[in-house]
Amino acid sequence: YYGEHVGGPAAVAERRWFEIAWWGEGIADAIDYVNEHAAPSARVHKRCVAPSHLTWLRADLWAREAHDPARADWVIVYQPSTGTCQLPPLATLVHRVEVQGAALVDVYYVDRGANDARQ
């Protein structure tokens, strides 16, 4: 259902016709990004990822998971085209994993005025 006859993955995601990702496609790249860029003991909201068992964060990040996105420093969103994940007002898209124009996973950084943890 991602074929040219429906406009490819980008059109399918834009129109929310079908699920774009299902088996965890792109999650490893997004998790690697967070593991590389997050400050020690940052709070990561990963409840917008299903299957959640694929979110293998660094040990210091795992221990401080943010169950509420409003309290997160980072938010990982799987299948962002569904629009079901609530983002904090200060969230900025910093990394996207996509296929043929369709976003599979988005990573947001929440700048709370502290030193930029992405550096």
Short mmCIF file of N, CA and C in Angstrom, two decimals, residues 33-77:
data_model
loop_
_atom_site.label_atom_id
_atom_site.label_comp_id
_atom_site.label_asym_id
_atom_site.label_seq_id
_atom_site.Cartn_x
_atom_site.Cartn_y
_atom_site.Cartn_z
N TYR A 33 20.55 8.30 18.17
CA TYR A 33 20.68 9.76 18.19
C TYR A 33 20.54 10.29 19.62
N VAL A 34 19.50 9.85 20.32
CA VAL A 34 19.28 10.31 21.69
C VAL A 34 20.43 9.86 22.59
N ASN A 35 20.84 8.61 22.48
CA ASN A 35 21.94 8.11 23.30
C ASN A 35 23.22 8.92 23.08
N GLU A 36 23.44 9.37 21.87
CA GLU A 36 24.64 10.13 21.55
C GLU A 36 24.56 11.59 22.01
N HIS A 37 23.36 12.19 21.95
CA HIS A 37 23.23 13.63 22.18
C HIS A 37 22.67 14.04 23.54
N ALA A 38 22.00 13.17 24.24
CA ALA A 38 21.39 13.56 25.51
C ALA A 38 22.43 13.73 26.60
N ALA A 39 22.22 14.73 27.42
CA ALA A 39 23.09 14.96 28.58
C ALA A 39 22.92 13.80 29.57
N PRO A 40 23.92 13.58 30.42
CA PRO A 40 23.79 12.53 31.43
C PRO A 40 22.53 12.72 32.27
N SER A 41 21.81 11.62 32.47
CA SER A 41 20.58 11.59 33.28
C SER A 41 19.45 12.47 32.76
N ALA A 42 19.46 12.79 31.46
CA ALA A 42 18.33 13.53 30.88
C ALA A 42 17.07 12.68 30.98
N ARG A 43 15.93 13.33 30.94
CA ARG A 43 14.65 12.62 31.03
C ARG A 43 14.09 12.45 29.62
N VAL A 44 13.83 11.20 29.23
CA VAL A 44 13.34 10.88 27.89
C VAL A 44 11.94 10.31 27.99
N HIS A 45 11.04 10.87 27.20
CA HIS A 45 9.67 10.34 27.10
C HIS A 45 9.64 9.42 25.88
N LYS A 46 9.40 8.13 26.12
CA LYS A 46 9.40 7.15 25.03
C LYS A 46 8.07 6.42 24.92
N ARG A 47 7.06 6.92 25.58
CA ARG A 47 5.76 6.26 25.55
C ARG A 47 5.00 6.52 24.25
N CYS A 48 5.58 7.30 23.36
CA CYS A 48 5.00 7.50 22.04
C CYS A 48 5.63 6.53 21.04
N VAL A 49 6.24 5.49 21.57
CA VAL A 49 6.85 4.45 20.74
C VAL A 49 6.19 3.12 21.06
N ALA A 50 5.62 2.52 20.04
CA ALA A 50 5.10 1.15 20.16
C ALA A 50 5.65 0.41 18.94
N PRO A 51 6.43 -0.56 19.12
CA PRO A 51 6.71 -1.38 20.29
C PRO A 51 7.76 -0.76 21.21
N SER A 52 7.39 -0.51 22.45
CA SER A 52 8.27 0.18 23.39
C SER A 52 9.48 -0.64 23.81
N HIS A 53 9.43 -1.94 23.64
CA HIS A 53 10.57 -2.76 24.04
C HIS A 53 11.79 -2.55 23.13
N LEU A 54 11.64 -1.76 22.09
CA LEU A 54 12.76 -1.47 21.19
C LEU A 54 13.50 -0.18 21.55
N THR A 55 13.11 0.45 22.64
CA THR A 55 13.71 1.73 23.01
C THR A 55 14.83 1.53 24.03
N TRP A 56 15.94 0.99 23.58
CA TRP A 56 17.06 0.68 24.46
C TRP A 56 17.96 1.89 24.64
N LEU A 57 17.59 2.73 25.59
CA LEU A 57 18.36 3.92 25.91
C LEU A 57 19.55 3.57 26.79
N ARG A 58 20.50 4.50 26.89
CA ARG A 58 21.61 4.33 27.83
C ARG A 58 21.05 4.10 29.23
N ALA A 59 21.82 3.45 30.07
CA ALA A 59 21.36 3.12 31.43
C ALA A 59 20.94 4.35 32.23
N ASP A 60 21.70 5.45 32.13
CA ASP A 60 21.35 6.65 32.90
C ASP A 60 20.04 7.27 32.41
N LEU A 61 19.72 7.11 31.13
CA LEU A 61 18.48 7.64 30.58
C LEU A 61 17.30 6.73 30.92
N TRP A 62 17.55 5.45 30.89
CA TRP A 62 16.51 4.46 31.20
C TRP A 62 15.98 4.67 32.62
N ALA A 63 16.91 4.93 33.53
CA ALA A 63 16.55 5.06 34.94
C ALA A 63 15.70 6.29 35.23
N ARG A 64 15.74 7.29 34.36
CA ARG A 64 15.00 8.54 34.60
C ARG A 64 13.94 8.79 33.54
N GLU A 65 13.31 7.74 33.06
CA GLU A 65 12.28 7.90 32.03
C GLU A 65 11.22 8.90 32.46
N ALA A 66 10.84 9.78 31.54
CA ALA A 66 9.78 10.76 31.80
C ALA A 66 8.46 10.16 31.34
N HIS A 67 7.61 9.82 32.29
CA HIS A 67 6.30 9.25 31.94
C HIS A 67 5.34 10.32 31.41
N ASP A 68 5.59 11.56 31.76
CA ASP A 68 4.78 12.69 31.30
C ASP A 68 5.63 13.50 30.32
N PRO A 69 5.16 13.68 29.07
CA PRO A 69 5.97 14.42 28.10
C PRO A 69 6.28 15.85 28.54
N ALA A 70 5.44 16.43 29.37
CA ALA A 70 5.67 17.79 29.85
C ALA A 70 6.90 17.89 30.75
N ARG A 71 7.36 16.76 31.27
CA ARG A 71 8.53 16.75 32.16
C ARG A 71 9.77 16.21 31.46
N ALA A 72 9.69 16.00 30.16
CA ALA A 72 10.79 15.39 29.41
C ALA A 72 11.77 16.42 28.86
N ASP A 73 13.01 15.97 28.71
CA ASP A 73 14.03 16.75 27.99
C ASP A 73 14.06 16.33 26.52
N TRP A 74 13.65 15.09 26.27
CA TRP A 74 13.64 14.52 24.93
C TRP A 74 12.33 13.73 24.77
N VAL A 75 11.77 13.77 23.58
CA VAL A 75 10.56 12.99 23.27
C VAL A 75 10.81 12.24 21.96
N ILE A 76 10.57 10.93 21.99
CA ILE A 76 10.71 10.10 20.79
C ILE A 76 9.31 9.72 20.34
N VAL A 77 9.01 9.97 19.06
CA VAL A 77 7.68 9.71 18.52
C VAL A 77 7.78 8.76 17.34
#
